[in-house]
C-alpha cells in the first residue's frame, strides 16, 4: 500500500501550454526547455508531450543520450554549453548543438578533431552579467568560430535578466534587446532571446527561436498569473489526511511549537514534508486544499508531514483528499506565500514522490 502522496502530470496541459507559446510567437520556432528533469515533470514525459516542438533545450549533457535513444531526432541544445574538450566528440556523435559563452570553450573547439561540424549558439552578455561574451568581444568570438572547420551553423542568443519586470531600472529589458540586435547586426544566423516571460509579455522580440520553460509547465514566469496567460497546471501534487488531532486553546502544533491554537481546533496531518519537496520555510497560512476547500498550513513543515487547519471544514476524515498545489490551487500561490517561486517547487519534488501520468 503506497503512501498517498502523488504528483499527477497532466500531459494534455503540457501540450496545451506549448500551443499557447506557439500562439504568442507565431513566426518563431520553439526550443521547449526541459532542463532539470523537465522542471520536475520527468524528462521523457516532457519529451513525449513536446513532440511537436522544434527542438529541446537542456543542460544536463548526460541526459541527451536518453532523448536520442528514445527517438528524438530534432535539434537538442545545451543551454550552458559543454564543460570539457572531451564532451565535443559526444556532442557530434549525438548531433547536439551547444551554447558557446566563453573563450575557453572556443579554444577547446579549436583543438578538437570533430567528425562533423558542430552547430553553435554564440551567447551575448547583453546586461545580465551571467554567461556570455561582452558586446565588445562578441565579433571577435564570432570571427574566431567562423574560421574553424569544426564549426557549422552559428546562431546568436542572449538571455534577459528582467523579462518579468521589463522596466527594472537597473537593467531594462529593452536595453538588453537593443544591445543584442545592434551587436549581431549584419551577422548571418538565427537569433533567440525570449524566455517564458518575454514570450508572453514582449512577443515582438520572438525573433527566430523562443525558449519557453516555466510556461510550458503551467507556471507563471514571475509576472501575471498562469491563469491570466491561459496556462494550465501540468503537475498536481496530492496526498491524504493520515491523522487528526483535536486540540484545545493554548496547545501548540509540531516542531518548535511554532503554531499555538487560540481556540479549540481540529488539526489534520498530511503525508507530505520537506523530504518530498514541500518547502520547509512555508509559514503558517500557506494555502492548501482539503476536499477542494481552501485552508492553511499550521505549524512547522516536518520531513515527512505537514499539519493543517481543519477546524472550519466539517466532515474531514483520515483519507480526505489533499491538494498541495496544481489543479484548484496554483503552484504560484503556494510559492508566493512560502517566499519562493513555482519553478523551485516544481524542480524540488523528490524521487520518493510517486508520479502518475494522465
Ligand atoms: C531556463 C532557461 C530558459 C527558460 O526560462 P523560463 O523562465 O523557464 O521560461 C530560457 N533560456 C535559458 C538560457 C535558460 O537557461
mmCIF file of C-alpha atoms and ligand atoms in Angstrom:
data_model
loop_
_atom_site.group_PDB
_atom_site.id
_atom_site.type_symbol
_atom_site.label_atom_id
_atom_site.label_comp_id
_atom_site.label_asym_id
_atom_site.label_seq_id
_atom_site.Cartn_x
_atom_site.Cartn_y
_atom_site.Cartn_z
ATOM 1 C CA UNK A 1 0.000 0.000 0.000
ATOM 2 C CA UNK A 2 1.861 3.044 -1.251
ATOM 3 C CA UNK A 3 1.995 6.339 0.548
ATOM 4 C CA UNK A 4 -0.874 8.542 -0.660
ATOM 5 C CA UNK A 5 1.393 11.338 -1.899
ATOM 6 C CA UNK A 6 1.249 11.506 -5.710
ATOM 7 C CA UNK A 7 2.374 14.000 -8.341
ATOM 8 C CA UNK A 8 -0.023 13.743 -11.261
ATOM 9 C CA UNK A 9 1.433 15.015 -14.521
ATOM 10 C CA UNK A 10 -1.158 16.322 -16.957
ATOM 11 C CA UNK A 11 0.235 15.618 -20.420
ATOM 12 C CA UNK A 12 -2.646 17.468 -22.053
ATOM 13 C CA UNK A 13 -1.709 20.566 -20.098
ATOM 14 C CA UNK A 14 1.910 20.279 -21.312
ATOM 15 C CA UNK A 15 0.652 20.109 -24.905
ATOM 16 C CA UNK A 16 -1.824 22.929 -24.348
ATOM 17 C CA UNK A 17 0.847 25.195 -22.851
ATOM 18 C CA UNK A 18 3.180 24.549 -25.773
ATOM 19 C CA UNK A 19 0.350 25.643 -28.070
ATOM 20 C CA UNK A 20 -0.005 28.838 -26.003
ATOM 21 C CA UNK A 21 3.705 29.542 -26.520
ATOM 22 C CA UNK A 22 3.393 28.989 -30.262
ATOM 23 C CA UNK A 23 0.373 31.262 -30.482
ATOM 24 C CA UNK A 24 2.268 34.020 -28.668
ATOM 25 C CA UNK A 25 5.130 33.816 -31.159
ATOM 26 C CA UNK A 26 3.590 32.609 -34.398
ATOM 27 C CA UNK A 27 6.630 33.292 -36.564
ATOM 28 C CA UNK A 28 9.188 31.690 -34.279
ATOM 29 C CA UNK A 29 10.365 28.157 -33.762
ATOM 30 C CA UNK A 30 10.293 26.733 -30.262
ATOM 31 C CA UNK A 31 13.024 25.292 -28.099
ATOM 32 C CA UNK A 32 10.982 23.561 -25.410
ATOM 33 C CA UNK A 33 13.152 23.872 -22.318
ATOM 34 C CA UNK A 34 13.313 20.526 -20.497
ATOM 35 C CA UNK A 35 16.224 21.137 -18.135
ATOM 36 C CA UNK A 36 16.048 19.955 -14.528
ATOM 37 C CA UNK A 37 14.177 16.791 -15.491
ATOM 38 C CA UNK A 38 11.547 18.778 -17.364
ATOM 39 C CA UNK A 39 11.177 21.192 -14.425
ATOM 40 C CA UNK A 40 10.440 18.172 -12.243
ATOM 41 C CA UNK A 41 7.824 16.674 -14.567
ATOM 42 C CA UNK A 42 10.092 13.958 -15.974
ATOM 43 C CA UNK A 43 12.408 14.368 -18.963
ATOM 44 C CA UNK A 44 10.900 11.567 -21.010
ATOM 45 C CA UNK A 45 7.357 12.597 -20.240
ATOM 46 C CA UNK A 46 8.208 16.156 -21.280
ATOM 47 C CA UNK A 47 9.872 14.940 -24.471
ATOM 48 C CA UNK A 48 6.787 12.978 -25.449
ATOM 49 C CA UNK A 49 4.356 15.786 -24.634
ATOM 50 C CA UNK A 50 6.508 18.285 -26.550
ATOM 51 C CA UNK A 51 6.960 16.111 -29.630
ATOM 52 C CA UNK A 52 5.719 18.953 -31.814
ATOM 53 C CA UNK A 53 8.374 21.377 -30.522
ATOM 54 C CA UNK A 54 11.148 22.270 -32.968
ATOM 55 C CA UNK A 55 13.874 21.400 -30.504
ATOM 56 C CA UNK A 56 14.569 20.534 -26.877
ATOM 57 C CA UNK A 57 16.870 22.631 -24.721
ATOM 58 C CA UNK A 58 18.502 21.430 -21.531
ATOM 59 C CA UNK A 59 21.893 21.466 -19.910
ATOM 60 C CA UNK A 60 22.425 18.020 -18.444
ATOM 61 C CA UNK A 61 24.772 16.520 -21.027
ATOM 62 C CA UNK A 62 24.265 13.028 -19.645
ATOM 63 C CA UNK A 63 20.548 13.196 -20.418
ATOM 64 C CA UNK A 64 20.794 13.825 -24.124
ATOM 65 C CA UNK A 65 21.588 10.200 -24.878
ATOM 66 C CA UNK A 66 18.243 9.285 -23.337
ATOM 67 C CA UNK A 67 16.438 11.660 -25.675
ATOM 68 C CA UNK A 68 18.228 10.317 -28.754
ATOM 69 C CA UNK A 69 17.786 6.696 -27.750
ATOM 70 C CA UNK A 70 14.060 7.269 -27.330
ATOM 71 C CA UNK A 71 13.874 8.617 -30.838
ATOM 72 C CA UNK A 72 14.094 12.392 -30.549
ATOM 73 C CA UNK A 73 15.617 13.278 -33.940
ATOM 74 C CA UNK A 74 15.054 17.039 -33.919
ATOM 75 C CA UNK A 75 17.617 19.517 -32.551
ATOM 76 C CA UNK A 76 18.844 19.426 -28.953
ATOM 77 C CA UNK A 77 20.557 22.458 -27.437
ATOM 78 C CA UNK A 78 22.849 22.599 -24.420
ATOM 79 C CA UNK A 79 21.962 25.872 -22.711
ATOM 80 C CA UNK A 80 25.108 26.035 -20.559
ATOM 81 C CA UNK A 81 27.348 24.712 -23.260
ATOM 82 C CA UNK A 82 29.912 21.975 -22.764
ATOM 83 C CA UNK A 83 32.356 21.735 -19.917
ATOM 84 C CA UNK A 84 35.389 19.842 -21.193
ATOM 85 C CA UNK A 85 37.086 19.174 -24.509
ATOM 86 C CA UNK A 86 36.173 15.507 -24.240
ATOM 87 C CA UNK A 87 32.482 16.464 -24.431
ATOM 88 C CA UNK A 88 32.882 17.547 -28.038
ATOM 89 C CA UNK A 89 33.104 14.099 -29.590
ATOM 90 C CA UNK A 90 29.978 13.216 -27.666
ATOM 91 C CA UNK A 91 28.156 16.280 -28.992
ATOM 92 C CA UNK A 92 28.923 15.461 -32.591
ATOM 93 C CA UNK A 93 28.108 11.789 -32.109
ATOM 94 C CA UNK A 94 24.633 12.647 -30.820
ATOM 95 C CA UNK A 95 24.202 15.701 -33.031
ATOM 96 C CA UNK A 96 23.831 18.133 -30.151
ATOM 97 C CA UNK A 97 24.013 21.900 -30.570
ATOM 98 C CA UNK A 98 25.768 23.902 -27.907
ATOM 99 C CA UNK A 99 25.923 27.356 -26.452
ATOM 100 C CA UNK A 100 29.396 28.903 -26.582
ATOM 101 C CA UNK A 101 29.765 31.586 -23.963
ATOM 102 C CA UNK A 102 33.499 31.946 -23.251
ATOM 103 C CA UNK A 103 36.896 31.896 -24.922
ATOM 104 C CA UNK A 104 37.884 28.731 -23.083
ATOM 105 C CA UNK A 105 35.149 26.877 -24.973
ATOM 106 C CA UNK A 106 36.318 28.290 -28.300
ATOM 107 C CA UNK A 107 39.846 27.138 -27.516
ATOM 108 C CA UNK A 108 38.561 23.619 -26.821
ATOM 109 C CA UNK A 109 36.765 23.582 -30.171
ATOM 110 C CA UNK A 110 39.908 24.848 -31.949
ATOM 111 C CA UNK A 111 41.940 21.983 -30.538
ATOM 112 C CA UNK A 112 39.317 19.337 -31.239
ATOM 113 C CA UNK A 113 39.047 16.953 -34.117
ATOM 114 C CA UNK A 114 35.351 16.551 -34.787
ATOM 115 C CA UNK A 115 33.832 14.112 -37.232
ATOM 116 C CA UNK A 116 31.303 16.642 -38.412
ATOM 117 C CA UNK A 117 30.831 20.362 -37.864
ATOM 118 C CA UNK A 118 29.268 21.470 -34.628
ATOM 119 C CA UNK A 119 26.321 23.900 -34.615
ATOM 120 C CA UNK A 120 26.958 26.562 -32.008
ATOM 121 C CA UNK A 121 24.922 29.310 -30.362
ATOM 122 C CA UNK A 122 27.119 32.254 -29.529
ATOM 123 C CA UNK A 123 25.899 33.805 -26.336
ATOM 124 C CA UNK A 124 25.958 37.536 -25.743
ATOM 125 C CA UNK A 125 26.098 39.015 -22.280
ATOM 126 C CA UNK A 126 23.711 41.871 -23.018
ATOM 127 C CA UNK A 127 23.469 43.016 -19.422
ATOM 128 C CA UNK A 128 22.545 40.129 -17.142
ATOM 129 C CA UNK A 129 26.232 39.517 -16.399
ATOM 130 C CA UNK A 130 25.917 35.801 -16.054
ATOM 131 C CA UNK A 131 27.070 33.794 -19.098
ATOM 132 C CA UNK A 132 28.184 35.245 -22.396
ATOM 133 C CA UNK A 133 30.656 37.414 -24.285
ATOM 134 C CA UNK A 134 30.637 41.143 -23.659
ATOM 135 C CA UNK A 135 29.376 43.140 -26.660
ATOM 136 C CA UNK A 136 32.865 44.386 -27.480
ATOM 137 C CA UNK A 137 34.261 40.805 -27.545
ATOM 138 C CA UNK A 138 31.379 39.333 -29.479
ATOM 139 C CA UNK A 139 32.521 39.931 -33.067
ATOM 140 C CA UNK A 140 35.990 38.594 -32.293
ATOM 141 C CA UNK A 141 34.432 35.475 -30.842
ATOM 142 C CA UNK A 142 32.248 35.163 -33.922
ATOM 143 C CA UNK A 143 35.190 35.574 -36.296
ATOM 144 C CA UNK A 144 37.254 33.082 -34.376
ATOM 145 C CA UNK A 145 34.471 30.497 -34.560
ATOM 146 C CA UNK A 146 33.650 31.254 -38.184
ATOM 147 C CA UNK A 147 37.203 30.477 -39.188
ATOM 148 C CA UNK A 148 37.020 26.945 -37.761
ATOM 149 C CA UNK A 149 36.263 23.927 -39.922
ATOM 150 C CA UNK A 150 34.937 22.290 -36.743
ATOM 151 C CA UNK A 151 32.030 24.756 -36.648
ATOM 152 C CA UNK A 152 28.861 24.549 -38.742
ATOM 153 C CA UNK A 153 25.986 26.967 -38.200
ATOM 154 C CA UNK A 154 26.469 29.843 -35.803
ATOM 155 C CA UNK A 155 23.321 31.200 -34.125
ATOM 156 C CA UNK A 156 23.041 34.148 -31.785
ATOM 157 C CA UNK A 157 21.407 34.283 -28.402
ATOM 158 C CA UNK A 158 21.058 36.249 -25.227
ATOM 159 C CA UNK A 159 19.070 35.924 -22.019
ATOM 160 C CA UNK A 160 17.023 38.546 -20.155
ATOM 161 C CA UNK A 161 17.506 39.460 -16.516
ATOM 162 C CA UNK A 162 14.119 41.152 -16.169
ATOM 163 C CA UNK A 163 11.643 39.823 -18.715
ATOM 164 C CA UNK A 164 9.114 39.529 -15.878
ATOM 165 C CA UNK A 165 9.643 43.194 -14.986
ATOM 166 C CA UNK A 166 10.754 44.873 -18.183
ATOM 167 C CA UNK A 167 11.014 48.310 -16.596
ATOM 168 C CA UNK A 168 13.530 47.339 -13.924
ATOM 169 C CA UNK A 169 15.703 50.460 -13.930
ATOM 170 C CA UNK A 170 18.890 48.532 -13.173
ATOM 171 C CA UNK A 171 18.643 46.715 -16.494
ATOM 172 C CA UNK A 172 15.561 47.408 -18.587
ATOM 173 C CA UNK A 173 14.642 44.627 -20.959
ATOM 174 C CA UNK A 174 14.601 46.936 -23.966
ATOM 175 C CA UNK A 175 18.168 47.932 -23.240
ATOM 176 C CA UNK A 176 19.265 44.300 -23.383
ATOM 177 C CA UNK A 177 17.258 43.752 -26.558
ATOM 178 C CA UNK A 178 18.813 46.816 -28.183
ATOM 179 C CA UNK A 179 22.282 45.701 -27.175
ATOM 180 C CA UNK A 180 21.628 42.271 -28.691
ATOM 181 C CA UNK A 181 20.226 43.440 -32.006
ATOM 182 C CA UNK A 182 22.911 46.056 -32.529
ATOM 183 C CA UNK A 183 25.706 43.635 -31.626
ATOM 184 C CA UNK A 184 24.528 40.914 -34.026
ATOM 185 C CA UNK A 185 23.515 43.346 -36.777
ATOM 186 C CA UNK A 186 24.547 42.040 -40.162
ATOM 187 C CA UNK A 187 25.795 38.698 -38.857
ATOM 188 C CA UNK A 188 24.230 35.793 -40.719
ATOM 189 C CA UNK A 189 22.420 33.374 -38.420
ATOM 190 C CA UNK A 190 19.352 32.781 -36.319
ATOM 191 C CA UNK A 191 18.503 34.854 -33.271
ATOM 192 C CA UNK A 192 16.980 33.813 -29.955
ATOM 193 C CA UNK A 193 16.227 35.942 -26.907
ATOM 194 C CA UNK A 194 12.975 35.034 -25.201
ATOM 195 C CA UNK A 195 12.265 33.007 -22.099
ATOM 196 C CA UNK A 196 8.639 32.498 -20.989
ATOM 197 C CA UNK A 197 8.154 35.966 -19.553
ATOM 198 C CA UNK A 198 9.409 37.586 -22.759
ATOM 199 C CA UNK A 199 7.308 35.245 -24.915
ATOM 200 C CA UNK A 200 4.202 36.328 -23.042
ATOM 201 C CA UNK A 201 4.984 39.989 -22.406
ATOM 202 C CA UNK A 202 7.183 41.024 -25.342
ATOM 203 C CA UNK A 203 6.047 38.987 -28.349
ATOM 204 C CA UNK A 204 7.793 41.400 -30.736
ATOM 205 C CA UNK A 205 11.143 40.046 -29.531
ATOM 206 C CA UNK A 206 10.388 36.445 -30.520
ATOM 207 C CA UNK A 207 12.914 36.546 -33.423
ATOM 208 C CA UNK A 208 13.751 33.113 -34.911
ATOM 209 C CA UNK A 209 13.545 30.870 -31.854
ATOM 210 C CA UNK A 210 11.889 31.285 -28.473
ATOM 211 C CA UNK A 211 12.987 29.359 -25.378
ATOM 212 C CA UNK A 212 9.952 28.883 -23.129
ATOM 213 C CA UNK A 213 10.369 26.862 -19.956
ATOM 214 C CA UNK A 214 8.136 27.567 -16.987
ATOM 215 C CA UNK A 215 5.082 28.465 -19.059
ATOM 216 C CA UNK A 216 5.099 25.014 -20.642
ATOM 217 C CA UNK A 217 4.625 23.546 -17.184
ATOM 218 C CA UNK A 218 1.795 25.914 -16.324
ATOM 219 C CA UNK A 219 3.734 28.195 -14.005
ATOM 220 C CA UNK A 220 3.689 31.980 -14.060
ATOM 221 C CA UNK A 221 7.036 33.406 -15.229
ATOM 222 C CA UNK A 222 7.397 35.868 -12.373
ATOM 223 C CA UNK A 223 4.657 38.182 -13.609
ATOM 224 C CA UNK A 224 0.916 37.791 -14.014
ATOM 225 C CA UNK A 225 -0.825 34.549 -13.136
ATOM 226 C CA UNK A 226 -0.738 31.311 -15.082
ATOM 227 C CA UNK A 227 -4.487 31.550 -15.489
ATOM 228 C CA UNK A 228 -4.322 35.087 -16.901
ATOM 229 C CA UNK A 229 -1.998 33.764 -19.631
ATOM 230 C CA UNK A 230 -4.294 30.816 -20.360
ATOM 231 C CA UNK A 231 -1.804 28.292 -18.996
ATOM 232 C CA UNK A 232 -2.863 25.052 -17.348
ATOM 233 C CA UNK A 233 -1.053 23.426 -14.417
ATOM 234 C CA UNK A 234 0.933 20.431 -15.610
ATOM 235 C CA UNK A 235 1.528 18.984 -12.140
ATOM 236 C CA UNK A 236 -0.930 18.416 -9.320
ATOM 237 C CA UNK A 237 0.570 17.258 -6.047
ATOM 238 C CA UNK A 238 -1.999 15.441 -3.928
ATOM 239 C CA UNK A 239 -1.992 13.455 -0.728
ATOM 240 C CA UNK A 240 -4.345 12.497 2.063
ATOM 241 C CA UNK A 241 -5.072 13.284 5.661
ATOM 242 C CA UNK A 242 -3.413 10.482 7.632
ATOM 243 C CA UNK A 243 -4.254 11.653 11.167
ATOM 244 C CA UNK A 244 -6.474 14.112 13.005
ATOM 245 C CA UNK A 245 -5.936 15.826 16.379
ATOM 246 C CA UNK A 246 -8.472 17.812 18.391
ATOM 247 C CA UNK A 247 -6.602 20.424 20.402
ATOM 248 C CA UNK A 248 -7.745 22.995 22.919
ATOM 249 C CA UNK A 249 -6.884 26.693 23.037
ATOM 250 C CA UNK A 250 -3.267 27.285 24.040
ATOM 251 C CA UNK A 251 -1.939 23.994 22.649
ATOM 252 C CA UNK A 252 0.885 24.050 20.123
ATOM 253 C CA UNK A 253 1.458 22.022 16.979
ATOM 254 C CA UNK A 254 4.611 20.380 15.659
ATOM 255 C CA UNK A 255 8.359 21.009 15.959
ATOM 256 C CA UNK A 256 9.308 24.115 17.826
ATOM 257 C CA UNK A 257 5.656 24.565 18.806
ATOM 258 C CA UNK A 258 5.524 27.326 16.227
ATOM 259 C CA UNK A 259 1.759 27.438 15.927
ATOM 260 C CA UNK A 260 -0.395 27.894 19.004
ATOM 261 C CA UNK A 261 -4.181 27.463 18.846
ATOM 262 C CA UNK A 262 -6.193 30.460 20.037
ATOM 263 C CA UNK A 263 -9.368 28.356 20.241
ATOM 264 C CA UNK A 264 -10.279 24.684 20.124
ATOM 265 C CA UNK A 265 -9.075 23.411 16.765
ATOM 266 C CA UNK A 266 -9.092 20.367 14.524
ATOM 267 C CA UNK A 267 -5.641 19.670 13.086
ATOM 268 C CA UNK A 268 -5.112 17.387 10.096
ATOM 269 C CA UNK A 269 -1.827 15.620 9.415
ATOM 270 C CA UNK A 270 -0.909 15.336 5.720
ATOM 271 C CA UNK A 271 1.541 12.831 4.253
ATOM 272 C CA UNK A 272 3.943 15.284 2.595
ATOM 273 C CA UNK A 273 7.006 17.002 4.000
ATOM 274 C CA UNK A 274 10.211 18.678 3.016
ATOM 275 C CA UNK A 275 11.798 15.360 2.063
ATOM 276 C CA UNK A 276 9.163 15.261 -0.677
ATOM 277 C CA UNK A 277 9.969 18.773 -1.844
ATOM 278 C CA UNK A 278 7.407 20.746 0.126
ATOM 279 C CA UNK A 279 9.144 24.000 1.131
ATOM 280 C CA UNK A 280 10.287 23.825 4.735
ATOM 281 C CA UNK A 281 10.077 27.581 5.061
ATOM 282 C CA UNK A 282 6.327 27.637 4.334
ATOM 283 C CA UNK A 283 4.798 29.801 7.076
ATOM 284 C CA UNK A 284 1.534 29.346 8.926
ATOM 285 C CA UNK A 285 -1.175 30.374 6.484
ATOM 286 C CA UNK A 286 0.314 28.770 3.367
ATOM 287 C CA UNK A 287 -2.724 27.732 1.304
ATOM 288 C CA UNK A 288 -3.734 24.098 0.882
ATOM 289 C CA UNK A 289 -6.930 22.377 -0.309
ATOM 290 C CA UNK A 290 -8.750 19.720 1.684
ATOM 291 C CA UNK A 291 -11.503 18.005 -0.301
ATOM 292 C CA UNK A 292 -11.422 21.058 -2.552
ATOM 293 C CA UNK A 293 -11.828 23.564 0.312
ATOM 294 C CA UNK A 294 -9.036 26.062 0.861
ATOM 295 C CA UNK A 295 -7.434 26.126 4.298
ATOM 296 C CA UNK A 296 -3.990 26.807 5.723
ATOM 297 C CA UNK A 297 -0.828 25.192 6.900
ATOM 298 C CA UNK A 298 -0.282 25.485 10.655
ATOM 299 C CA UNK A 299 2.978 24.547 12.354
ATOM 300 C CA UNK A 300 6.432 23.865 11.012
ATOM 301 C CA UNK A 301 6.838 21.615 7.979
ATOM 302 C CA UNK A 302 8.443 18.322 9.021
ATOM 303 C CA UNK A 303 10.455 15.928 6.902
ATOM 304 C CA UNK A 304 7.512 13.690 6.080
ATOM 305 C CA UNK A 305 4.381 15.516 7.233
ATOM 306 C CA UNK A 306 2.671 18.846 7.443
ATOM 307 C CA UNK A 307 -0.191 19.928 9.685
ATOM 308 C CA UNK A 308 -3.235 21.863 8.511
ATOM 309 C CA UNK A 309 -6.246 23.603 9.990
ATOM 310 C CA UNK A 310 -9.423 21.548 9.548
ATOM 311 C CA UNK A 311 -11.473 23.479 12.111
ATOM 312 C CA UNK A 312 -13.777 25.103 9.573
ATOM 313 C CA UNK A 313 -14.060 22.079 7.304
ATOM 314 C CA UNK A 314 -16.603 19.670 8.737
ATOM 315 C CA UNK A 315 -16.684 16.102 7.513
ATOM 316 C CA UNK A 316 -12.962 15.628 7.028
ATOM 317 C CA UNK A 317 -11.573 12.228 7.945
ATOM 318 C CA UNK A 318 -8.459 10.130 7.702
ATOM 319 C CA UNK A 319 -8.332 9.634 3.960
ATOM 320 C CA UNK A 320 -9.673 13.080 2.986
ATOM 321 C CA UNK A 321 -8.079 14.312 -0.246
ATOM 322 C CA UNK A 322 -5.427 16.997 -0.018
ATOM 323 C CA UNK A 323 -4.107 19.176 -2.838
ATOM 324 C CA UNK A 324 -0.736 20.767 -2.123
ATOM 325 C CA UNK A 325 -0.640 22.544 -5.499
ATOM 326 C CA UNK A 326 -1.846 22.163 -9.053
ATOM 327 C CA UNK A 327 -5.439 21.912 -10.241
ATOM 328 C CA UNK A 328 -7.539 24.066 -7.923
ATOM 329 C CA UNK A 329 -4.546 25.685 -6.198
ATOM 330 C CA UNK A 330 -1.971 27.474 -8.377
ATOM 331 C CA UNK A 331 1.582 26.490 -7.513
ATOM 332 C CA UNK A 332 2.462 30.186 -7.611
ATOM 333 C CA UNK A 333 0.009 30.914 -4.775
ATOM 334 C CA UNK A 334 1.837 28.411 -2.584
ATOM 335 C CA UNK A 335 5.241 29.653 -3.731
ATOM 336 C CA UNK A 336 4.431 33.315 -3.099
ATOM 337 C CA UNK A 337 3.389 32.688 0.485
ATOM 338 C CA UNK A 338 6.367 30.393 1.056
ATOM 339 C CA UNK A 339 8.803 33.032 -0.222
ATOM 340 C CA UNK A 340 9.874 31.184 -3.350
ATOM 341 C CA UNK A 341 8.794 30.703 -6.974
ATOM 342 C CA UNK A 342 6.834 27.990 -8.724
ATOM 343 C CA UNK A 343 9.992 26.990 -10.604
ATOM 344 C CA UNK A 344 11.696 25.927 -7.394
ATOM 345 C CA UNK A 345 8.719 23.966 -6.089
ATOM 346 C CA UNK A 346 8.387 22.006 -9.341
ATOM 347 C CA UNK A 347 12.069 21.179 -9.532
ATOM 348 C CA UNK A 348 12.266 20.248 -5.866
ATOM 349 C CA UNK A 349 9.789 17.344 -5.934
ATOM 350 C CA UNK A 350 11.938 14.439 -4.820
ATOM 351 C CA UNK A 351 12.350 10.969 -6.230
ATOM 352 C CA UNK A 352 10.354 9.292 -3.478
ATOM 353 C CA UNK A 353 7.170 11.007 -4.705
ATOM 354 C CA UNK A 354 5.136 8.648 -6.849
ATOM 355 C CA UNK A 355 4.405 10.062 -10.292
ATOM 356 C CA UNK A 356 1.252 9.242 -12.201
ATOM 357 C CA UNK A 357 0.664 10.450 -15.707
ATOM 358 C CA UNK A 358 -2.693 11.279 -17.181
HETATM 359 C C1 LIG B 1 15.906 28.081 -18.250
HETATM 360 C C2 LIG B 1 16.157 28.907 -19.441
HETATM 361 C C3 LIG B 1 15.101 29.368 -20.237
HETATM 362 C C4 LIG B 1 13.650 29.158 -19.843
HETATM 363 O O1 LIG B 1 13.291 30.108 -18.876
HETATM 364 P P1 LIG B 1 11.798 30.194 -18.300
HETATM 365 O O2 LIG B 1 11.802 31.384 -17.435
HETATM 366 O O3 LIG B 1 11.556 28.940 -17.533
HETATM 367 O O4 LIG B 1 10.912 30.299 -19.487
HETATM 368 C C5 LIG B 1 15.408 30.047 -21.398
HETATM 369 N N1 LIG B 1 16.697 30.296 -21.743
HETATM 370 C C6 LIG B 1 17.734 29.892 -20.991
HETATM 371 C C7 LIG B 1 19.124 30.204 -21.418
HETATM 372 C C8 LIG B 1 17.502 29.198 -19.816
HETATM 373 O O5 LIG B 1 18.536 28.798 -19.068
#
